[in-house]
Amino acid sequence: MFPFPAAFTFTHAATANADGLDYPSAWRCDATKFNWYCELEDPEDKPAPPRQKTKAEAALDNLKVWRKEIEEKRALSIMEPTPENVKSYIVAQEKLLSNASLYSDVWRRVIWQNPDVNYELKRPYNNAAISTYTKERTQVTNKTMADLNKEWGIFFFFRSDCPYCHRMSSTMRFIQEHYGVTVLAISLDGGTLPDFPNAKMDNGMAETLGVTQVPAYVLGNVKQKKMVPIGTGMVSADDMVDRIYVLTKTKPGDLY
C-alpha cells in the first residue's frame, strides 16, 4: 500500500485527537505557519480597557475647562471690547458668581449642622461669644503670669540711645508691677533707662541668645536654665502677656 505523506498523517492524527489539543482546532491554524502550530494571542498582551474616571477626577477636569473658558472670554473682552465679547464675559462671570454663592450657602449649612467642622466653637466670631472668649482667655493668661512669676523672669535687652527701648521701659515696668514677674533689664551699651536705673551690663548673654535687635525680650528660667524668646520691637503689655501664655502653655496649632 502506498504510504501517506508524513504531513498528512500528522494532520489526520491531530484531527482524530482534537479534544487533546492545547488549541481549538488544527483547521483553524494558519497553514503558512511553521508546522501548522497555532499562535493564539495571549490575553495578557491585550491592552487593558481605559480606567473610568472617578466623579472627583471628572469634576476637576470640568472645573479646569470652565476656568479656561472664563479666562478666554475675559482676555477676548479686554483685547477686543466689543459689546458681544463683553456681554459674553459678563454672562460667564455671573454664572461663576452664582455657583460661588450656592457653594457658600451650602458651606455655612454644613458648618451649622456639623459641630466637628465648626471653627467658631474654637474661635468665635460674633460679639457676644468674643466677649466671653476674651474674658476666659484673660483669666487663663493672668493665671499663667501668676504661675510664672515664681520661677520665671523676663530679660529686657536695650540700648540707652534707642528711643523704642525708652518707650518700652514703661511697659516692662508695668508688667513687672502688675503681674509680679521679675524684669531684668540688660544694657548693650552700658547705659540705663529711667524705669530701670539699675540695669545690668551685658556679659555676653545677648550674643549667646542671638540678640541683634533691640528692644528684645526673652523669658528665662534660671533654675531650669531654659530660655524662651518672646520677640523684639514695640510690643503692648497685653500682647506681651499673650505671647508668654502661647509660648509656655500651648503647642503649635492648639489655638487655630
PDB file of C-alpha atoms in Angstrom:
ATOM      1  CA  MET A   1       0.000   0.000   0.000  1.00  0.00           C
ATOM      2  CA  PHE A   2       1.242   3.444  -0.881  1.00  0.00           C
ATOM      3  CA  PRO A   3       2.246   5.249   2.341  1.00  0.00           C
ATOM      4  CA  PHE A   4       0.595   8.549   3.303  1.00  0.00           C
ATOM      5  CA  PRO A   5       2.807  11.606   3.414  1.00  0.00           C
ATOM      6  CA  ALA A   6       4.088  12.382   6.892  1.00  0.00           C
ATOM      7  CA  ALA A   7       2.444  15.827   6.985  1.00  0.00           C
ATOM      8  CA  PHE A   8      -0.973  14.356   6.065  1.00  0.00           C
ATOM      9  CA  THR A   9      -0.554  11.658   8.699  1.00  0.00           C
ATOM     10  CA  PHE A  10       0.187  14.344  11.335  1.00  0.00           C
ATOM     11  CA  THR A  11      -2.876  16.375  10.362  1.00  0.00           C
ATOM     12  CA  HIS A  12      -5.119  13.293  10.413  1.00  0.00           C
ATOM     13  CA  ALA A  13      -3.818  12.358  13.859  1.00  0.00           C
ATOM     14  CA  ALA A  14      -4.370  15.863  15.122  1.00  0.00           C
ATOM     15  CA  THR A  15      -7.941  15.764  13.869  1.00  0.00           C
ATOM     16  CA  ALA A  16      -8.584  12.416  15.485  1.00  0.00           C
ATOM     17  CA  ASN A  17      -7.322  13.697  18.827  1.00  0.00           C
ATOM     18  CA  ALA A  18      -8.761  17.191  18.678  1.00  0.00           C
ATOM     19  CA  ASP A  19     -10.005  17.015  22.249  1.00  0.00           C
ATOM     20  CA  GLY A  20      -6.464  16.607  23.461  1.00  0.00           C
ATOM     21  CA  LEU A  21      -5.035  19.645  21.696  1.00  0.00           C
ATOM     22  CA  ASP A  22      -3.961  22.730  23.612  1.00  0.00           C
ATOM     23  CA  TYR A  23      -5.554  24.944  20.922  1.00  0.00           C
ATOM     24  CA  PRO A  24      -9.114  24.962  19.490  1.00  0.00           C
ATOM     25  CA  SER A  25      -8.624  23.143  16.200  1.00  0.00           C
ATOM     26  CA  ALA A  26      -5.897  22.278  13.770  1.00  0.00           C
ATOM     27  CA  TRP A  27      -8.154  23.510  10.989  1.00  0.00           C
ATOM     28  CA  ARG A  28      -8.182  26.991  12.434  1.00  0.00           C
ATOM     29  CA  CYS A  29      -4.421  27.227  12.280  1.00  0.00           C
ATOM     30  CA  ASP A  30      -2.672  29.246   9.641  1.00  0.00           C
ATOM     31  CA  ALA A  31      -1.178  26.770   7.194  1.00  0.00           C
ATOM     32  CA  THR A  32       1.621  29.208   6.367  1.00  0.00           C
ATOM     33  CA  LYS A  33       2.947  28.993   9.920  1.00  0.00           C
ATOM     34  CA  PHE A  34       5.654  26.555  10.908  1.00  0.00           C
ATOM     35  CA  ASN A  35       4.286  23.027  11.313  1.00  0.00           C
ATOM     36  CA  TRP A  36       0.714  24.377  11.447  1.00  0.00           C
ATOM     37  CA  TYR A  37       1.184  25.333  15.090  1.00  0.00           C
ATOM     38  CA  CYS A  38      -1.422  27.787  16.441  1.00  0.00           C
ATOM     39  CA  GLU A  39      -0.174  31.018  17.883  1.00  0.00           C
ATOM     40  CA  LEU A  40      -3.188  32.268  19.819  1.00  0.00           C
ATOM     41  CA  GLU A  41      -2.936  35.751  21.329  1.00  0.00           C
ATOM     42  CA  ASP A  42      -2.070  35.862  24.987  1.00  0.00           C
ATOM     43  CA  PRO A  43      -4.908  37.611  26.852  1.00  0.00           C
ATOM     44  CA  GLU A  44      -2.287  39.421  28.922  1.00  0.00           C
ATOM     45  CA  ASP A  45      -0.944  41.041  25.760  1.00  0.00           C
ATOM     46  CA  LYS A  46      -4.231  42.772  25.060  1.00  0.00           C
ATOM     47  CA  PRO A  47      -4.342  46.386  26.225  1.00  0.00           C
ATOM     48  CA  ALA A  48      -6.426  46.894  29.345  1.00  0.00           C
ATOM     49  CA  PRO A  49      -9.578  48.932  28.858  1.00  0.00           C
ATOM     50  CA  PRO A  50      -9.173  52.571  29.901  1.00  0.00           C
ATOM     51  CA  ARG A  51      -9.967  53.207  33.555  1.00  0.00           C
ATOM     52  CA  GLN A  52     -13.140  55.126  34.082  1.00  0.00           C
ATOM     53  CA  LYS A  53     -12.588  58.464  35.809  1.00  0.00           C
ATOM     54  CA  THR A  54     -13.939  58.991  39.274  1.00  0.00           C
ATOM     55  CA  LYS A  55     -16.510  61.706  39.915  1.00  0.00           C
ATOM     56  CA  ALA A  56     -13.825  63.803  41.608  1.00  0.00           C
ATOM     57  CA  GLU A  57     -11.465  63.484  38.623  1.00  0.00           C
ATOM     58  CA  ALA A  58     -14.243  64.341  36.186  1.00  0.00           C
ATOM     59  CA  ALA A  59     -15.240  67.344  38.320  1.00  0.00           C
ATOM     60  CA  LEU A  60     -11.635  68.556  38.367  1.00  0.00           C
ATOM     61  CA  ASP A  61     -11.425  68.295  34.578  1.00  0.00           C
ATOM     62  CA  ASN A  62     -14.705  70.191  34.184  1.00  0.00           C
ATOM     63  CA  LEU A  63     -13.527  72.897  36.570  1.00  0.00           C
ATOM     64  CA  LYS A  64     -10.327  73.363  34.571  1.00  0.00           C
ATOM     65  CA  VAL A  65     -12.334  73.662  31.369  1.00  0.00           C
ATOM     66  CA  TRP A  66     -14.713  76.159  32.986  1.00  0.00           C
ATOM     67  CA  ARG A  67     -11.890  78.310  34.307  1.00  0.00           C
ATOM     68  CA  LYS A  68     -10.182  78.246  30.933  1.00  0.00           C
ATOM     69  CA  GLU A  69     -13.363  79.341  29.171  1.00  0.00           C
ATOM     70  CA  ILE A  70     -13.846  82.247  31.570  1.00  0.00           C
ATOM     71  CA  GLU A  71     -10.229  83.354  31.203  1.00  0.00           C
ATOM     72  CA  GLU A  72     -10.524  83.171  27.438  1.00  0.00           C
ATOM     73  CA  LYS A  73     -13.726  85.248  27.449  1.00  0.00           C
ATOM     74  CA  ARG A  74     -12.116  87.766  29.797  1.00  0.00           C
ATOM     75  CA  ALA A  75      -8.998  88.056  27.659  1.00  0.00           C
ATOM     76  CA  LEU A  76     -11.062  88.471  24.494  1.00  0.00           C
ATOM     77  CA  SER A  77     -13.291  91.120  26.096  1.00  0.00           C
ATOM     78  CA  ILE A  78     -10.190  93.088  27.136  1.00  0.00           C
ATOM     79  CA  MET A  79      -8.325  92.789  23.856  1.00  0.00           C
ATOM     80  CA  GLU A  80     -11.468  93.233  21.722  1.00  0.00           C
ATOM     81  CA  PRO A  81     -14.015  95.075  23.895  1.00  0.00           C
ATOM     82  CA  THR A  82     -16.980  94.727  21.605  1.00  0.00           C
ATOM     83  CA  PRO A  83     -20.468  94.624  23.186  1.00  0.00           C
ATOM     84  CA  GLU A  84     -20.753  90.963  22.229  1.00  0.00           C
ATOM     85  CA  ASN A  85     -17.423  89.999  23.816  1.00  0.00           C
ATOM     86  CA  VAL A  86     -18.028  91.986  26.986  1.00  0.00           C
ATOM     87  CA  LYS A  87     -21.531  90.545  27.366  1.00  0.00           C
ATOM     88  CA  SER A  88     -20.204  87.031  26.851  1.00  0.00           C
ATOM     89  CA  TYR A  89     -17.694  87.542  29.655  1.00  0.00           C
ATOM     90  CA  ILE A  90     -20.296  89.102  31.963  1.00  0.00           C
ATOM     91  CA  VAL A  91     -22.613  86.128  31.459  1.00  0.00           C
ATOM     92  CA  ALA A  92     -19.771  83.712  32.223  1.00  0.00           C
ATOM     93  CA  GLN A  93     -18.746  85.739  35.266  1.00  0.00           C
ATOM     94  CA  GLU A  94     -22.319  85.867  36.568  1.00  0.00           C
ATOM     95  CA  LYS A  95     -22.559  82.103  36.240  1.00  0.00           C
ATOM     96  CA  LEU A  96     -19.362  81.763  38.265  1.00  0.00           C
ATOM     97  CA  LEU A  97     -20.639  84.129  40.982  1.00  0.00           C
ATOM     98  CA  SER A  98     -23.963  82.299  41.128  1.00  0.00           C
ATOM     99  CA  ASN A  99     -22.185  78.993  41.627  1.00  0.00           C
ATOM    100  CA  ALA A 100     -19.934  80.570  44.274  1.00  0.00           C
ATOM    101  CA  SER A 101     -22.992  81.871  46.145  1.00  0.00           C
ATOM    102  CA  LEU A 102     -24.570  78.433  46.086  1.00  0.00           C
ATOM    103  CA  TYR A 103     -21.348  76.895  47.338  1.00  0.00           C
ATOM    104  CA  SER A 104     -21.113  79.462  50.136  1.00  0.00           C
ATOM    105  CA  ASP A 105     -24.682  78.777  51.206  1.00  0.00           C
ATOM    106  CA  VAL A 106     -24.128  75.022  51.332  1.00  0.00           C
ATOM    107  CA  TRP A 107     -20.854  75.601  53.186  1.00  0.00           C
ATOM    108  CA  ARG A 108     -22.496  77.523  56.030  1.00  0.00           C
ATOM    109  CA  ARG A 109     -25.324  74.987  56.304  1.00  0.00           C
ATOM    110  CA  VAL A 110     -22.769  72.191  56.684  1.00  0.00           C
ATOM    111  CA  ILE A 111     -20.959  74.132  59.413  1.00  0.00           C
ATOM    112  CA  TRP A 112     -24.197  74.822  61.269  1.00  0.00           C
ATOM    113  CA  GLN A 113     -25.169  71.169  61.240  1.00  0.00           C
ATOM    114  CA  ASN A 114     -21.748  69.637  61.904  1.00  0.00           C
ATOM    115  CA  PRO A 115     -20.038  70.866  65.080  1.00  0.00           C
ATOM    116  CA  ASP A 116     -16.876  68.894  64.293  1.00  0.00           C
ATOM    117  CA  VAL A 117     -16.105  71.323  61.447  1.00  0.00           C
ATOM    118  CA  ASN A 118     -17.414  74.467  63.150  1.00  0.00           C
ATOM    119  CA  TYR A 119     -14.291  76.559  63.759  1.00  0.00           C
ATOM    120  CA  GLU A 120     -16.380  79.173  65.557  1.00  0.00           C
ATOM    121  CA  LEU A 121     -16.635  76.833  68.540  1.00  0.00           C
ATOM    122  CA  LYS A 122     -12.882  77.268  68.922  1.00  0.00           C
ATOM    123  CA  ARG A 123     -12.512  80.903  67.863  1.00  0.00           C
ATOM    124  CA  PRO A 124     -15.890  82.730  67.988  1.00  0.00           C
ATOM    125  CA  TYR A 125     -16.858  85.455  65.532  1.00  0.00           C
ATOM    126  CA  ASN A 126     -19.927  87.170  66.969  1.00  0.00           C
ATOM    127  CA  ASN A 127     -19.549  89.916  69.561  1.00  0.00           C
ATOM    128  CA  ALA A 128     -21.216  88.095  72.467  1.00  0.00           C
ATOM    129  CA  ALA A 129     -19.084  84.986  72.017  1.00  0.00           C
ATOM    130  CA  ILE A 130     -15.938  87.055  71.521  1.00  0.00           C
ATOM    131  CA  SER A 131     -16.581  88.862  74.796  1.00  0.00           C
ATOM    132  CA  THR A 132     -16.940  85.550  76.641  1.00  0.00           C
ATOM    133  CA  TYR A 133     -13.888  84.093  74.911  1.00  0.00           C
ATOM    134  CA  THR A 134     -11.801  87.166  75.745  1.00  0.00           C
ATOM    135  CA  LYS A 135     -12.862  87.072  79.392  1.00  0.00           C
ATOM    136  CA  GLU A 136     -11.924  83.408  79.745  1.00  0.00           C
ATOM    137  CA  ARG A 137      -8.667  83.947  77.877  1.00  0.00           C
ATOM    138  CA  THR A 138      -7.762  86.834  80.204  1.00  0.00           C
ATOM    139  CA  GLN A 139      -8.363  84.656  83.241  1.00  0.00           C
ATOM    140  CA  VAL A 140      -6.140  81.946  81.797  1.00  0.00           C
ATOM    141  CA  THR A 141      -3.327  84.357  80.907  1.00  0.00           C
ATOM    142  CA  ASN A 142      -3.474  86.011  84.329  1.00  0.00           C
ATOM    143  CA  LYS A 143      -3.152  82.615  85.983  1.00  0.00           C
ATOM    144  CA  THR A 144      -0.245  81.839  83.645  1.00  0.00           C
ATOM    145  CA  MET A 145       1.551  85.008  84.704  1.00  0.00           C
ATOM    146  CA  ALA A 146       0.860  84.230  88.356  1.00  0.00           C
ATOM    147  CA  ASP A 147       2.389  80.788  87.937  1.00  0.00           C
ATOM    148  CA  LEU A 148       5.385  82.088  86.001  1.00  0.00           C
ATOM    149  CA  ASN A 149       6.458  84.748  88.461  1.00  0.00           C
ATOM    150  CA  LYS A 150       7.559  82.051  90.876  1.00  0.00           C
ATOM    151  CA  GLU A 151      10.446  80.768  88.740  1.00  0.00           C
ATOM    152  CA  TRP A 152      10.484  82.759  85.516  1.00  0.00           C
ATOM    153  CA  GLY A 153      11.603  86.244  84.644  1.00  0.00           C
ATOM    154  CA  ILE A 154      11.901  88.456  81.574  1.00  0.00           C
ATOM    155  CA  PHE A 155      15.262  89.590  80.239  1.00  0.00           C
ATOM    156  CA  PHE A 156      14.777  93.021  78.665  1.00  0.00           C
ATOM    157  CA  PHE A 157      17.649  93.850  76.281  1.00  0.00           C
ATOM    158  CA  PHE A 158      18.054  97.510  75.347  1.00  0.00           C
ATOM    159  CA  ARG A 159      20.379 100.328  74.370  1.00  0.00           C
ATOM    160  CA  SER A 160      20.271 103.705  76.105  1.00  0.00           C
ATOM    161  CA  ASP A 161      20.278 105.521  72.745  1.00  0.00           C
ATOM    162  CA  CYS A 162      17.265 103.547  71.444  1.00  0.00           C
ATOM    163  CA  PRO A 163      14.023 105.620  71.559  1.00  0.00           C
ATOM    164  CA  TYR A 164      11.869 102.495  71.286  1.00  0.00           C
ATOM    165  CA  CYS A 165      13.666 100.995  74.271  1.00  0.00           C
ATOM    166  CA  HIS A 166      12.824 104.092  76.314  1.00  0.00           C
ATOM    167  CA  ARG A 167       9.190 103.752  75.271  1.00  0.00           C
ATOM    168  CA  MET A 168       9.107 100.047  76.135  1.00  0.00           C
ATOM    169  CA  SER A 169      10.735 100.548  79.521  1.00  0.00           C
ATOM    170  CA  SER A 170       7.465 101.869  80.982  1.00  0.00           C
ATOM    171  CA  THR A 171       5.588  98.864  79.542  1.00  0.00           C
ATOM    172  CA  MET A 172       8.072  96.431  81.042  1.00  0.00           C
ATOM    173  CA  ARG A 173       7.845  98.245  84.371  1.00  0.00           C
ATOM    174  CA  PHE A 174       4.046  97.891  84.267  1.00  0.00           C
ATOM    175  CA  ILE A 175       4.287  94.141  83.560  1.00  0.00           C
ATOM    176  CA  GLN A 176       6.661  93.731  86.474  1.00  0.00           C
ATOM    177  CA  GLU A 177       4.473  95.643  88.926  1.00  0.00           C
ATOM    178  CA  HIS A 178       1.075  94.384  87.726  1.00  0.00           C
ATOM    179  CA  TYR A 179       1.877  90.694  87.261  1.00  0.00           C
ATOM    180  CA  GLY A 180       4.730  90.325  89.730  1.00  0.00           C
ATOM    181  CA  VAL A 181       7.114  88.976  87.081  1.00  0.00           C
ATOM    182  CA  THR A 182      10.744  89.984  87.554  1.00  0.00           C
ATOM    183  CA  VAL A 183      12.096  92.036  84.661  1.00  0.00           C
ATOM    184  CA  LEU A 184      15.878  92.136  84.382  1.00  0.00           C
ATOM    185  CA  ALA A 185      16.977  94.994  82.124  1.00  0.00           C
ATOM    186  CA  ILE A 186      20.250  94.296  80.303  1.00  0.00           C
ATOM    187  CA  SER A 187      22.105  97.158  78.642  1.00  0.00           C
ATOM    188  CA  LEU A 188      24.101  96.510  75.492  1.00  0.00           C
ATOM    189  CA  ASP A 189      25.906  99.860  75.637  1.00  0.00           C
ATOM    190  CA  GLY A 190      26.383 100.363  79.365  1.00  0.00           C
ATOM    191  CA  GLY A 191      23.636 102.972  79.680  1.00  0.00           C
ATOM    192  CA  THR A 192      20.412 102.871  81.687  1.00  0.00           C
ATOM    193  CA  LEU A 193      16.720 103.713  81.337  1.00  0.00           C
ATOM    194  CA  PRO A 194      14.559 105.914  83.600  1.00  0.00           C
ATOM    195  CA  ASP A 195      12.405 102.949  84.629  1.00  0.00           C
ATOM    196  CA  PHE A 196      15.435 100.695  85.108  1.00  0.00           C
ATOM    197  CA  PRO A 197      18.240 102.798  86.602  1.00  0.00           C
ATOM    198  CA  ASN A 198      19.917  99.663  87.962  1.00  0.00           C
ATOM    199  CA  ALA A 199      20.123  97.867  84.620  1.00  0.00           C
ATOM    200  CA  LYS A 200      22.836  95.233  84.284  1.00  0.00           C
ATOM    201  CA  MET A 201      25.659  95.404  81.763  1.00  0.00           C
ATOM    202  CA  ASP A 202      25.544  92.691  79.119  1.00  0.00           C
ATOM    203  CA  ASN A 203      28.042  89.951  79.932  1.00  0.00           C
ATOM    204  CA  GLY A 204      27.766  88.108  76.629  1.00  0.00           C
ATOM    205  CA  MET A 205      24.236  86.811  77.104  1.00  0.00           C
ATOM    206  CA  ALA A 206      22.951  88.821  74.129  1.00  0.00           C
ATOM    207  CA  GLU A 207      25.396  87.125  71.795  1.00  0.00           C
ATOM    208  CA  THR A 208      24.630  83.721  73.285  1.00  0.00           C
ATOM    209  CA  LEU A 209      20.894  84.222  72.704  1.00  0.00           C
ATOM    210  CA  GLY A 210      21.378  85.732  69.263  1.00  0.00           C
ATOM    211  CA  VAL A 211      20.026  89.148  70.219  1.00  0.00           C
ATOM    212  CA  THR A 212      20.920  91.566  67.426  1.00  0.00           C
ATOM    213  CA  GLN A 213      17.988  93.991  67.569  1.00  0.00           C
ATOM    214  CA  VAL A 214      16.604  95.968  70.499  1.00  0.00           C
ATOM    215  CA  PRO A 215      14.368  96.195  72.338  1.00  0.00           C
ATOM    216  CA  ALA A 216      14.301  92.422  72.737  1.00  0.00           C
ATOM    217  CA  TYR A 217      12.577  90.201  75.277  1.00  0.00           C
ATOM    218  CA  VAL A 218      13.482  86.710  76.442  1.00  0.00           C
ATOM    219  CA  LEU A 219      11.607  84.664  79.027  1.00  0.00           C
ATOM    220  CA  GLY A 220      14.094  82.866  81.244  1.00  0.00           C
ATOM    221  CA  ASN A 221      14.048  80.225  83.954  1.00  0.00           C
ATOM    222  CA  VAL A 222      17.307  80.383  85.890  1.00  0.00           C
ATOM    223  CA  LYS A 223      16.717  77.123  87.757  1.00  0.00           C
ATOM    224  CA  GLN A 224      15.903  75.111  84.659  1.00  0.00           C
ATOM    225  CA  LYS A 225      18.371  77.119  82.520  1.00  0.00           C
ATOM    226  CA  LYS A 226      15.663  77.482  79.908  1.00  0.00           C
ATOM    227  CA  MET A 227      15.258  80.495  77.608  1.00  0.00           C
ATOM    228  CA  VAL A 228      12.195  81.306  75.502  1.00  0.00           C
ATOM    229  CA  PRO A 229      12.496  84.299  73.104  1.00  0.00           C
ATOM    230  CA  ILE A 230       9.336  86.432  73.215  1.00  0.00           C
ATOM    231  CA  GLY A 231      10.051  88.940  70.474  1.00  0.00           C
ATOM    232  CA  THR A 232      11.597  92.264  69.515  1.00  0.00           C
ATOM    233  CA  GLY A 233      10.405  95.778  68.804  1.00  0.00           C
ATOM    234  CA  MET A 234       7.407  97.613  70.210  1.00  0.00           C
ATOM    235  CA  VAL A 235       5.021  95.216  71.977  1.00  0.00           C
ATOM    236  CA  SER A 236       1.978  96.166  74.045  1.00  0.00           C
ATOM    237  CA  ALA A 237       1.576  94.800  77.554  1.00  0.00           C
ATOM    238  CA  ASP A 238      -1.435  92.705  76.539  1.00  0.00           C
ATOM    239  CA  ASP A 239       0.432  91.292  73.570  1.00  0.00           C
ATOM    240  CA  MET A 240       3.441  90.512  75.747  1.00  0.00           C
ATOM    241  CA  VAL A 241       1.286  88.601  78.226  1.00  0.00           C
ATOM    242  CA  ASP A 242      -0.497  86.785  75.402  1.00  0.00           C
ATOM    243  CA  ARG A 243       2.803  85.744  73.835  1.00  0.00           C
ATOM    244  CA  ILE A 244       4.044  84.400  77.138  1.00  0.00           C
ATOM    245  CA  TYR A 245       0.864  82.348  77.526  1.00  0.00           C
ATOM    246  CA  VAL A 246       1.071  80.974  73.975  1.00  0.00           C
ATOM    247  CA  LEU A 247       4.770  80.120  74.177  1.00  0.00           C
ATOM    248  CA  THR A 248       4.612  78.438  77.585  1.00  0.00           C
ATOM    249  CA  LYS A 249       1.157  76.851  77.797  1.00  0.00           C
ATOM    250  CA  THR A 250       0.194  75.821  74.270  1.00  0.00           C
ATOM    251  CA  LYS A 251       1.514  73.736  71.388  1.00  0.00           C
ATOM    252  CA  PRO A 252       1.642  74.916  67.779  1.00  0.00           C
ATOM    253  CA  GLY A 253      -1.845  74.640  66.290  1.00  0.00           C
ATOM    254  CA  ASP A 254      -3.754  74.481  69.604  1.00  0.00           C
ATOM    255  CA  LEU A 255      -5.314  77.903  69.145  1.00  0.00           C
ATOM    256  CA  TYR A 256      -6.040  77.607  65.416  1.00  0.00           C
TER     257      TYR A 256
END
